[in-house]
Amino acid sequence: MRVSFATDAGSNNVPNEDAVAATSQVVVVVDGVSAPKNLPTGCIHGTSWYARSLASQIVASVSRASKVDLQLALDEALRGVAASHVDTCDLSCDGTPSATVAVLCENAERIDYLVLSDAVIAIEDSSSVGVIADKRVEQLLGSLIDATKAVPVGSPEHEERLIKLVSEQRKLRNVQGGYWLAGAIPEAAEHAIVGSVAAENIHCAAVMTDGAASLVDLYQAMSWKDALKEFASEHPYKWIERVREIEIADSDAVRWPRYKTSDDATLALCTFSR
């Protein structure tokens, strides 16, 4: 598996809260969950630190395993990151740093995948593209999500609705009947979407945060098949550049309602030779 990747912050004023780590066997993309400034997180390190730490821990867990189990690797990584800051931070805070996760791993004659929350993996074989995505948070909070996106980005009303949305998300985060994110509770790994596909006919795959997936999911600029076909031979930043062009053309987020003008975007392109 050959991996190339790119990541780009959505704003010059806020650190990139995405992270990516890879070897020739595994690629991990992590999207740290942003927290409004006036809601507590209980952590002195911040979301960017959490995303980077988790990505590197997952790669380490997969790399040292004699038999790859992506849920187990995520569980071990969650425990490892939690242990690294439990003495300095309040991990019981409902705003403790958390993240969405996507993992792709080449494993003998199959390719394993894991998705937790709204990261996305698209896998192209000889005839179609399979997309793995986790939409549970949208199913639970769709009305609040729509209400937040319905008002102008940057307006006081948008900020008020965003705080309300995040507050409700925190109540439903990593609890039975809610939705699951990578965070301080290792049990979240059990709720990840996992599976495998036969490696024989796989041509390429894309592992990405929702900021990159918006090219297809939100802006509908092209199909998944066309996106992989167009960008598989390009540097991944070309994909992100296309996203940014669309966002600039809709800088007030009216045509495509969203939380912010530009989101952090991270994309890893994987190609396979047989």
PDB file of C-alpha atoms in Angstrom:
ATOM      1  CA  MET A   1       0.000   0.000   0.000  1.00  0.00           C
ATOM      2  CA  ARG A   2       1.344   3.401  -1.015  1.00  0.00           C
ATOM      3  CA  VAL A   3       0.040   6.315   1.019  1.00  0.00           C
ATOM      4  CA  SER A   4       0.165  10.042   0.357  1.00  0.00           C
ATOM      5  CA  PHE A   5      -1.673  12.565   2.455  1.00  0.00           C
ATOM      6  CA  ALA A   6      -2.381  16.235   3.009  1.00  0.00           C
ATOM      7  CA  THR A   7      -3.975  18.233   5.799  1.00  0.00           C
ATOM      8  CA  ASP A   8      -5.034  21.861   5.836  1.00  0.00           C
ATOM      9  CA  ALA A   9      -6.418  24.043   8.606  1.00  0.00           C
ATOM     10  CA  GLY A  10      -9.795  25.608   7.971  1.00  0.00           C
ATOM     11  CA  SER A  11      -8.667  28.917   9.465  1.00  0.00           C
ATOM     12  CA  ASN A  12      -5.427  30.834   9.831  1.00  0.00           C
ATOM     13  CA  ASN A  13      -6.501  31.844  13.334  1.00  0.00           C
ATOM     14  CA  VAL A  14      -7.206  28.417  14.823  1.00  0.00           C
ATOM     15  CA  PRO A  15      -4.806  25.432  15.012  1.00  0.00           C
ATOM     16  CA  ASN A  16      -5.557  22.476  12.777  1.00  0.00           C
ATOM     17  CA  GLU A  17      -7.442  19.922  14.877  1.00  0.00           C
ATOM     18  CA  ASP A  18      -7.048  17.105  12.317  1.00  0.00           C
ATOM     19  CA  ALA A  19      -4.197  14.612  12.418  1.00  0.00           C
ATOM     20  CA  VAL A  20      -2.888  11.860  10.161  1.00  0.00           C
ATOM     21  CA  ALA A  21      -0.327   9.101  10.664  1.00  0.00           C
ATOM     22  CA  ALA A  22       0.683   6.274   8.343  1.00  0.00           C
ATOM     23  CA  THR A  23       3.025   3.424   7.531  1.00  0.00           C
ATOM     24  CA  SER A  24       3.073   1.186   4.471  1.00  0.00           C
ATOM     25  CA  GLN A  25       0.524  -1.032   6.266  1.00  0.00           C
ATOM     26  CA  VAL A  26      -1.887   1.336   7.979  1.00  0.00           C
ATOM     27  CA  VAL A  27      -3.212   4.880   7.692  1.00  0.00           C
ATOM     28  CA  VAL A  28      -5.074   6.727  10.436  1.00  0.00           C
ATOM     29  CA  VAL A  29      -7.007   9.974  10.071  1.00  0.00           C
ATOM     30  CA  VAL A  30      -8.324  11.734  13.182  1.00  0.00           C
ATOM     31  CA  ASP A  31     -10.627  14.764  13.378  1.00  0.00           C
ATOM     32  CA  GLY A  32     -10.597  16.458  16.756  1.00  0.00           C
ATOM     33  CA  VAL A  33     -13.981  17.789  17.865  1.00  0.00           C
ATOM     34  CA  SER A  34     -13.916  21.579  18.179  1.00  0.00           C
ATOM     35  CA  ALA A  35     -15.156  23.087  21.445  1.00  0.00           C
ATOM     36  CA  PRO A  36     -16.739  26.556  21.738  1.00  0.00           C
ATOM     37  CA  LYS A  37     -14.471  28.831  23.770  1.00  0.00           C
ATOM     38  CA  ASN A  38     -16.929  29.288  26.629  1.00  0.00           C
ATOM     39  CA  LEU A  39     -17.582  25.565  27.188  1.00  0.00           C
ATOM     40  CA  PRO A  40     -15.109  23.704  29.433  1.00  0.00           C
ATOM     41  CA  THR A  41     -12.959  20.768  28.301  1.00  0.00           C
ATOM     42  CA  GLY A  42     -11.140  19.938  31.520  1.00  0.00           C
ATOM     43  CA  CYS A  43      -7.917  19.486  29.509  1.00  0.00           C
ATOM     44  CA  ILE A  44      -4.825  21.691  29.531  1.00  0.00           C
ATOM     45  CA  HIS A  45      -3.490  20.234  26.262  1.00  0.00           C
ATOM     46  CA  GLY A  46      -6.240  20.959  23.761  1.00  0.00           C
ATOM     47  CA  THR A  47      -7.931  19.211  20.874  1.00  0.00           C
ATOM     48  CA  SER A  48      -4.997  19.399  18.419  1.00  0.00           C
ATOM     49  CA  TRP A  49      -2.745  17.617  20.902  1.00  0.00           C
ATOM     50  CA  TYR A  50      -5.376  14.970  21.476  1.00  0.00           C
ATOM     51  CA  ALA A  51      -5.837  14.294  17.748  1.00  0.00           C
ATOM     52  CA  ARG A  52      -2.081  13.973  17.136  1.00  0.00           C
ATOM     53  CA  SER A  53      -1.594  11.753  20.180  1.00  0.00           C
ATOM     54  CA  LEU A  54      -4.434   9.431  19.221  1.00  0.00           C
ATOM     55  CA  ALA A  55      -3.314   9.061  15.601  1.00  0.00           C
ATOM     56  CA  SER A  56       0.219   8.082  16.604  1.00  0.00           C
ATOM     57  CA  GLN A  57      -1.016   5.698  19.322  1.00  0.00           C
ATOM     58  CA  ILE A  58      -3.316   3.861  16.893  1.00  0.00           C
ATOM     59  CA  VAL A  59      -0.510   3.379  14.372  1.00  0.00           C
ATOM     60  CA  ALA A  60       1.743   2.109  17.159  1.00  0.00           C
ATOM     61  CA  SER A  61      -0.932  -0.326  18.391  1.00  0.00           C
ATOM     62  CA  VAL A  62      -1.501  -1.755  14.903  1.00  0.00           C
ATOM     63  CA  SER A  63       2.209  -1.982  14.128  1.00  0.00           C
ATOM     64  CA  ARG A  64       3.084  -4.017  17.204  1.00  0.00           C
ATOM     65  CA  ALA A  65       0.134  -6.415  16.977  1.00  0.00           C
ATOM     66  CA  SER A  66       0.825  -9.982  15.873  1.00  0.00           C
ATOM     67  CA  LYS A  67      -2.779 -10.221  14.660  1.00  0.00           C
ATOM     68  CA  VAL A  68      -4.473  -7.015  13.571  1.00  0.00           C
ATOM     69  CA  ASP A  69      -7.761  -6.157  15.266  1.00  0.00           C
ATOM     70  CA  LEU A  70      -8.637  -2.511  14.617  1.00  0.00           C
ATOM     71  CA  GLN A  71     -11.148  -2.241  17.443  1.00  0.00           C
ATOM     72  CA  LEU A  72      -8.585  -3.617  19.866  1.00  0.00           C
ATOM     73  CA  ALA A  73      -5.951  -1.237  18.483  1.00  0.00           C
ATOM     74  CA  LEU A  74      -8.305   1.711  18.995  1.00  0.00           C
ATOM     75  CA  ASP A  75      -9.142   0.535  22.511  1.00  0.00           C
ATOM     76  CA  GLU A  76      -5.440   0.342  23.381  1.00  0.00           C
ATOM     77  CA  ALA A  77      -4.797   3.765  21.870  1.00  0.00           C
ATOM     78  CA  LEU A  78      -7.679   5.358  23.790  1.00  0.00           C
ATOM     79  CA  ARG A  79      -6.336   3.898  27.020  1.00  0.00           C
ATOM     80  CA  GLY A  80      -2.815   5.061  26.213  1.00  0.00           C
ATOM     81  CA  VAL A  81      -3.790   8.656  25.475  1.00  0.00           C
ATOM     82  CA  ALA A  82      -6.047   8.794  28.542  1.00  0.00           C
ATOM     83  CA  ALA A  83      -3.219   7.522  30.740  1.00  0.00           C
ATOM     84  CA  SER A  84      -0.891  10.186  29.368  1.00  0.00           C
ATOM     85  CA  HIS A  85      -2.961  13.067  30.749  1.00  0.00           C
ATOM     86  CA  VAL A  86      -5.176  11.638  33.486  1.00  0.00           C
ATOM     87  CA  ASP A  87      -2.894  13.151  36.143  1.00  0.00           C
ATOM     88  CA  THR A  88      -3.122  16.667  34.713  1.00  0.00           C
ATOM     89  CA  CYS A  89      -6.621  16.867  33.257  1.00  0.00           C
ATOM     90  CA  ASP A  90     -10.222  16.146  34.229  1.00  0.00           C
ATOM     91  CA  LEU A  91     -11.188  13.284  31.927  1.00  0.00           C
ATOM     92  CA  SER A  92     -14.622  13.086  33.543  1.00  0.00           C
ATOM     93  CA  CYS A  93     -15.551  16.478  32.061  1.00  0.00           C
ATOM     94  CA  ASP A  94     -18.170  15.933  29.362  1.00  0.00           C
ATOM     95  CA  GLY A  95     -16.142  18.200  27.091  1.00  0.00           C
ATOM     96  CA  THR A  96     -12.891  16.264  27.427  1.00  0.00           C
ATOM     97  CA  PRO A  97     -11.125  16.212  24.031  1.00  0.00           C
ATOM     98  CA  SER A  98     -12.615  13.720  21.609  1.00  0.00           C
ATOM     99  CA  ALA A  99     -12.347  12.886  17.938  1.00  0.00           C
ATOM    100  CA  THR A 100     -13.680  11.023  14.946  1.00  0.00           C
ATOM    101  CA  VAL A 101     -11.445   8.267  13.578  1.00  0.00           C
ATOM    102  CA  ALA A 102     -10.911   6.454  10.287  1.00  0.00           C
ATOM    103  CA  VAL A 103      -8.392   3.621   9.885  1.00  0.00           C
ATOM    104  CA  LEU A 104      -7.450   1.582   6.808  1.00  0.00           C
ATOM    105  CA  CYS A 105      -5.074  -1.361   7.101  1.00  0.00           C
ATOM    106  CA  GLU A 106      -3.644  -3.735   4.489  1.00  0.00           C
ATOM    107  CA  ASN A 107      -3.670  -7.159   6.071  1.00  0.00           C
ATOM    108  CA  ALA A 108      -2.486 -10.104   3.934  1.00  0.00           C
ATOM    109  CA  GLU A 109      -5.260 -10.794   1.403  1.00  0.00           C
ATOM    110  CA  ARG A 110      -7.753  -8.330   2.811  1.00  0.00           C
ATOM    111  CA  ILE A 111      -8.083  -4.663   3.638  1.00  0.00           C
ATOM    112  CA  ASP A 112      -9.548  -3.867   7.043  1.00  0.00           C
ATOM    113  CA  TYR A 113     -11.300  -0.616   7.914  1.00  0.00           C
ATOM    114  CA  LEU A 114     -12.655   1.170  10.970  1.00  0.00           C
ATOM    115  CA  VAL A 115     -14.776   4.317  11.157  1.00  0.00           C
ATOM    116  CA  LEU A 116     -15.978   6.024  14.319  1.00  0.00           C
ATOM    117  CA  SER A 117     -18.251   9.051  13.990  1.00  0.00           C
ATOM    118  CA  ASP A 118     -18.220  11.289  10.912  1.00  0.00           C
ATOM    119  CA  ALA A 119     -14.894  10.452   9.278  1.00  0.00           C
ATOM    120  CA  VAL A 120     -15.226   8.722   5.876  1.00  0.00           C
ATOM    121  CA  ILE A 121     -13.484   5.966   3.929  1.00  0.00           C
ATOM    122  CA  ALA A 122     -14.109   5.403   0.203  1.00  0.00           C
ATOM    123  CA  ILE A 123     -12.773   2.188  -1.375  1.00  0.00           C
ATOM    124  CA  GLU A 124     -12.702   1.629  -5.134  1.00  0.00           C
ATOM    125  CA  ASP A 125     -12.694  -1.824  -6.664  1.00  0.00           C
ATOM    126  CA  SER A 126     -12.897  -2.829 -10.317  1.00  0.00           C
ATOM    127  CA  SER A 127     -16.569  -1.866 -10.673  1.00  0.00           C
ATOM    128  CA  SER A 128     -17.731   0.464  -7.911  1.00  0.00           C
ATOM    129  CA  VAL A 129     -16.876   2.587  -4.877  1.00  0.00           C
ATOM    130  CA  GLY A 130     -17.908   1.554  -1.393  1.00  0.00           C
ATOM    131  CA  VAL A 131     -18.263   4.335   1.182  1.00  0.00           C
ATOM    132  CA  ILE A 132     -18.015   3.715   4.920  1.00  0.00           C
ATOM    133  CA  ALA A 133     -19.468   6.484   7.066  1.00  0.00           C
ATOM    134  CA  ASP A 134     -21.015   6.815  10.518  1.00  0.00           C
ATOM    135  CA  LYS A 135     -24.110   9.053  10.586  1.00  0.00           C
ATOM    136  CA  ARG A 136     -25.413   8.302  14.094  1.00  0.00           C
ATOM    137  CA  VAL A 137     -24.953  11.827  15.446  1.00  0.00           C
ATOM    138  CA  GLU A 138     -26.966  13.243  12.546  1.00  0.00           C
ATOM    139  CA  GLN A 139     -29.759  10.777  13.228  1.00  0.00           C
ATOM    140  CA  LEU A 140     -29.918  11.835  16.874  1.00  0.00           C
ATOM    141  CA  LEU A 141     -29.499  15.593  16.538  1.00  0.00           C
ATOM    142  CA  GLY A 142     -30.555  16.354  12.986  1.00  0.00           C
ATOM    143  CA  SER A 143     -33.000  19.127  13.906  1.00  0.00           C
ATOM    144  CA  LEU A 144     -30.471  20.998  16.073  1.00  0.00           C
ATOM    145  CA  ILE A 145     -27.790  20.556  13.409  1.00  0.00           C
ATOM    146  CA  ASP A 146     -30.089  21.999  10.752  1.00  0.00           C
ATOM    147  CA  ALA A 147     -31.103  24.895  13.009  1.00  0.00           C
ATOM    148  CA  THR A 148     -27.455  25.787  13.662  1.00  0.00           C
ATOM    149  CA  LYS A 149     -26.577  25.748   9.980  1.00  0.00           C
ATOM    150  CA  ALA A 150     -29.658  27.818   9.089  1.00  0.00           C
ATOM    151  CA  VAL A 151     -28.310  31.104  10.493  1.00  0.00           C
ATOM    152  CA  PRO A 152     -25.310  33.103   9.202  1.00  0.00           C
ATOM    153  CA  VAL A 153     -21.874  31.840  10.187  1.00  0.00           C
ATOM    154  CA  GLY A 154     -20.261  34.218  12.685  1.00  0.00           C
ATOM    155  CA  SER A 155     -23.516  35.810  13.813  1.00  0.00           C
ATOM    156  CA  PRO A 156     -24.450  35.962  17.531  1.00  0.00           C
ATOM    157  CA  GLU A 157     -27.428  33.712  16.816  1.00  0.00           C
ATOM    158  CA  HIS A 158     -25.161  31.153  15.154  1.00  0.00           C
ATOM    159  CA  GLU A 159     -22.886  31.160  18.197  1.00  0.00           C
ATOM    160  CA  GLU A 160     -25.853  30.683  20.532  1.00  0.00           C
ATOM    161  CA  ARG A 161     -27.213  27.787  18.496  1.00  0.00           C
ATOM    162  CA  LEU A 162     -23.778  26.196  18.217  1.00  0.00           C
ATOM    163  CA  ILE A 163     -23.345  26.264  21.988  1.00  0.00           C
ATOM    164  CA  LYS A 164     -26.785  24.675  22.400  1.00  0.00           C
ATOM    165  CA  LEU A 165     -25.942  22.000  19.847  1.00  0.00           C
ATOM    166  CA  VAL A 166     -22.590  21.137  21.416  1.00  0.00           C
ATOM    167  CA  SER A 167     -24.150  21.058  24.882  1.00  0.00           C
ATOM    168  CA  GLU A 168     -26.737  18.540  23.671  1.00  0.00           C
ATOM    169  CA  GLN A 169     -24.068  16.536  21.844  1.00  0.00           C
ATOM    170  CA  ARG A 170     -22.061  16.240  25.040  1.00  0.00           C
ATOM    171  CA  LYS A 171     -25.064  14.768  26.864  1.00  0.00           C
ATOM    172  CA  LEU A 172     -25.360  12.026  24.225  1.00  0.00           C
ATOM    173  CA  ARG A 173     -21.653  11.420  23.690  1.00  0.00           C
ATOM    174  CA  ASN A 174     -20.334   7.965  24.594  1.00  0.00           C
ATOM    175  CA  VAL A 175     -23.452   6.788  26.427  1.00  0.00           C
ATOM    176  CA  GLN A 176     -25.877   3.984  25.663  1.00  0.00           C
ATOM    177  CA  GLY A 177     -28.557   5.274  23.331  1.00  0.00           C
ATOM    178  CA  GLY A 178     -26.289   8.095  22.187  1.00  0.00           C
ATOM    179  CA  TYR A 179     -23.442   8.184  19.714  1.00  0.00           C
ATOM    180  CA  TRP A 180     -19.790   7.289  20.048  1.00  0.00           C
ATOM    181  CA  LEU A 181     -16.549   9.199  19.649  1.00  0.00           C
ATOM    182  CA  ALA A 182     -12.931   8.502  20.466  1.00  0.00           C
ATOM    183  CA  GLY A 183     -12.352  10.071  23.879  1.00  0.00           C
ATOM    184  CA  ALA A 184     -11.635   9.091  27.454  1.00  0.00           C
ATOM    185  CA  ILE A 185     -13.920   6.022  27.369  1.00  0.00           C
ATOM    186  CA  PRO A 186     -12.248   2.991  25.702  1.00  0.00           C
ATOM    187  CA  GLU A 187     -15.669   1.330  25.280  1.00  0.00           C
ATOM    188  CA  ALA A 188     -16.175   3.615  22.278  1.00  0.00           C
ATOM    189  CA  ALA A 189     -13.950   1.257  20.259  1.00  0.00           C
ATOM    190  CA  GLU A 190     -16.600  -1.460  20.528  1.00  0.00           C
ATOM    191  CA  HIS A 191     -19.073   0.805  18.725  1.00  0.00           C
ATOM    192  CA  ALA A 192     -16.899   1.623  15.723  1.00  0.00           C
ATOM    193  CA  ILE A 193     -17.972   0.475  12.276  1.00  0.00           C
ATOM    194  CA  VAL A 194     -15.524  -2.213  11.163  1.00  0.00           C
ATOM    195  CA  GLY A 195     -15.208  -4.574   8.240  1.00  0.00           C
ATOM    196  CA  SER A 196     -12.952  -6.035   5.578  1.00  0.00           C
ATOM    197  CA  VAL A 197     -12.849  -6.289   1.809  1.00  0.00           C
ATOM    198  CA  ALA A 198     -10.854  -8.697  -0.320  1.00  0.00           C
ATOM    199  CA  ALA A 199      -7.656  -6.964  -1.401  1.00  0.00           C
ATOM    200  CA  GLU A 200      -7.467  -8.634  -4.810  1.00  0.00           C
ATOM    201  CA  ASN A 201      -9.579  -6.157  -6.788  1.00  0.00           C
ATOM    202  CA  ILE A 202      -9.004  -2.950  -4.804  1.00  0.00           C
ATOM    203  CA  HIS A 203      -7.436  -0.175  -6.870  1.00  0.00           C
ATOM    204  CA  CYS A 204      -7.367   2.741  -4.442  1.00  0.00           C
ATOM    205  CA  ALA A 205      -8.958   4.164  -1.315  1.00  0.00           C
ATOM    206  CA  ALA A 206      -9.390   7.541   0.346  1.00  0.00           C
ATOM    207  CA  VAL A 207      -9.405   8.030   4.113  1.00  0.00           C
ATOM    208  CA  MET A 208     -10.616  11.460   5.181  1.00  0.00           C
ATOM    209  CA  THR A 209     -12.171  13.829   7.662  1.00  0.00           C
ATOM    210  CA  ASP A 210     -15.585  15.323   6.956  1.00  0.00           C
ATOM    211  CA  GLY A 211     -13.887  18.548   5.881  1.00  0.00           C
ATOM    212  CA  ALA A 212     -12.419  16.710   2.887  1.00  0.00           C
ATOM    213  CA  ALA A 213     -15.458  14.477   2.364  1.00  0.00           C
ATOM    214  CA  SER A 214     -17.564  17.620   1.913  1.00  0.00           C
ATOM    215  CA  LEU A 215     -16.409  17.701  -1.734  1.00  0.00           C
ATOM    216  CA  VAL A 216     -18.896  14.889  -2.361  1.00  0.00           C
ATOM    217  CA  ASP A 217     -21.062  14.695   0.771  1.00  0.00           C
ATOM    218  CA  LEU A 218     -21.974  18.378   1.065  1.00  0.00           C
ATOM    219  CA  TYR A 219     -20.992  20.273  -2.074  1.00  0.00           C
ATOM    220  CA  GLN A 220     -21.807  17.374  -4.423  1.00  0.00           C
ATOM    221  CA  ALA A 221     -19.135  18.625  -6.807  1.00  0.00           C
ATOM    222  CA  MET A 222     -18.662  15.094  -8.149  1.00  0.00           C
ATOM    223  CA  SER A 223     -19.406  11.472  -7.345  1.00  0.00           C
ATOM    224  CA  TRP A 224     -17.131   9.347  -5.171  1.00  0.00           C
ATOM    225  CA  LYS A 225     -16.164   7.349  -8.250  1.00  0.00           C
ATOM    226  CA  ASP A 226     -15.239  10.457 -10.217  1.00  0.00           C
ATOM    227  CA  ALA A 227     -13.378  11.978  -7.271  1.00  0.00           C
ATOM    228  CA  LEU A 228     -11.200   8.904  -6.815  1.00  0.00           C
ATOM    229  CA  LYS A 229     -10.627   8.632 -10.548  1.00  0.00           C
ATOM    230  CA  GLU A 230      -9.613  12.284 -10.865  1.00  0.00           C
ATOM    231  CA  PHE A 231      -7.427  12.585  -7.791  1.00  0.00           C
ATOM    232  CA  ALA A 232      -5.891   9.107  -7.336  1.00  0.00           C
ATOM    233  CA  SER A 233      -2.895  10.094  -9.463  1.00  0.00           C
ATOM    234  CA  GLU A 234      -2.678  13.627  -8.010  1.00  0.00           C
ATOM    235  CA  HIS A 235      -1.290  14.904  -4.742  1.00  0.00           C
ATOM    236  CA  PRO A 236      -4.046  14.757  -2.087  1.00  0.00           C
ATOM    237  CA  TYR A 237      -3.817  18.518  -1.638  1.00  0.00           C
ATOM    238  CA  LYS A 238      -5.419  18.898  -5.080  1.00  0.00           C
ATOM    239  CA  TRP A 239      -8.590  17.399  -3.601  1.00  0.00           C
ATOM    240  CA  ILE A 240      -8.478  19.852  -0.694  1.00  0.00           C
ATOM    241  CA  GLU A 241      -7.809  22.745  -3.067  1.00  0.00           C
ATOM    242  CA  ARG A 242     -11.038  21.905  -4.881  1.00  0.00           C
ATOM    243  CA  VAL A 243     -12.887  22.021  -1.553  1.00  0.00           C
ATOM    244  CA  ARG A 244     -11.387  25.415  -0.732  1.00  0.00           C
ATOM    245  CA  GLU A 245     -12.369  26.824  -4.132  1.00  0.00           C
ATOM    246  CA  ILE A 246     -15.993  25.906  -3.473  1.00  0.00           C
ATOM    247  CA  GLU A 247     -15.904  27.354   0.033  1.00  0.00           C
ATOM    248  CA  ILE A 248     -14.444  30.653  -1.153  1.00  0.00           C
ATOM    249  CA  ALA A 249     -17.208  30.927  -3.757  1.00  0.00           C
ATOM    250  CA  ASP A 250     -19.757  30.469  -0.953  1.00  0.00           C
ATOM    251  CA  SER A 251     -17.957  32.333   1.817  1.00  0.00           C
ATOM    252  CA  ASP A 252     -21.200  33.313   3.561  1.00  0.00           C
ATOM    253  CA  ALA A 253     -22.288  29.636   3.717  1.00  0.00           C
ATOM    254  CA  VAL A 254     -25.662  30.417   2.143  1.00  0.00           C
ATOM    255  CA  ARG A 255     -25.693  28.013  -0.808  1.00  0.00           C
ATOM    256  CA  TRP A 256     -24.262  25.199   1.313  1.00  0.00           C
ATOM    257  CA  PRO A 257     -25.228  25.797   4.974  1.00  0.00           C
ATOM    258  CA  ARG A 258     -22.525  24.633   7.380  1.00  0.00           C
ATOM    259  CA  TYR A 259     -20.983  25.303  10.814  1.00  0.00           C
ATOM    260  CA  LYS A 260     -18.078  27.390   9.535  1.00  0.00           C
ATOM    261  CA  THR A 261     -16.878  28.852   6.257  1.00  0.00           C
ATOM    262  CA  SER A 262     -14.000  26.345   6.019  1.00  0.00           C
ATOM    263  CA  ASP A 263     -13.394  23.257   8.099  1.00  0.00           C
ATOM    264  CA  ASP A 264     -10.076  21.524   8.721  1.00  0.00           C
ATOM    265  CA  ALA A 265      -9.599  19.037   5.883  1.00  0.00           C
ATOM    266  CA  THR A 266      -7.405  15.939   5.828  1.00  0.00           C
ATOM    267  CA  LEU A 267      -7.154  13.307   3.114  1.00  0.00           C
ATOM    268  CA  ALA A 268      -5.011  10.199   2.716  1.00  0.00           C
ATOM    269  CA  LEU A 269      -4.956   8.528  -0.702  1.00  0.00           C
ATOM    270  CA  CYS A 270      -3.950   4.861  -0.783  1.00  0.00           C
ATOM    271  CA  THR A 271      -3.066   2.962  -3.928  1.00  0.00           C
ATOM    272  CA  PHE A 272      -2.440  -0.772  -4.267  1.00  0.00           C
ATOM    273  CA  SER A 273      -0.359  -2.799  -6.684  1.00  0.00           C
ATOM    274  CA  ARG A 274      -1.112  -6.461  -7.267  1.00  0.00           C
TER     275      ARG A 274
END
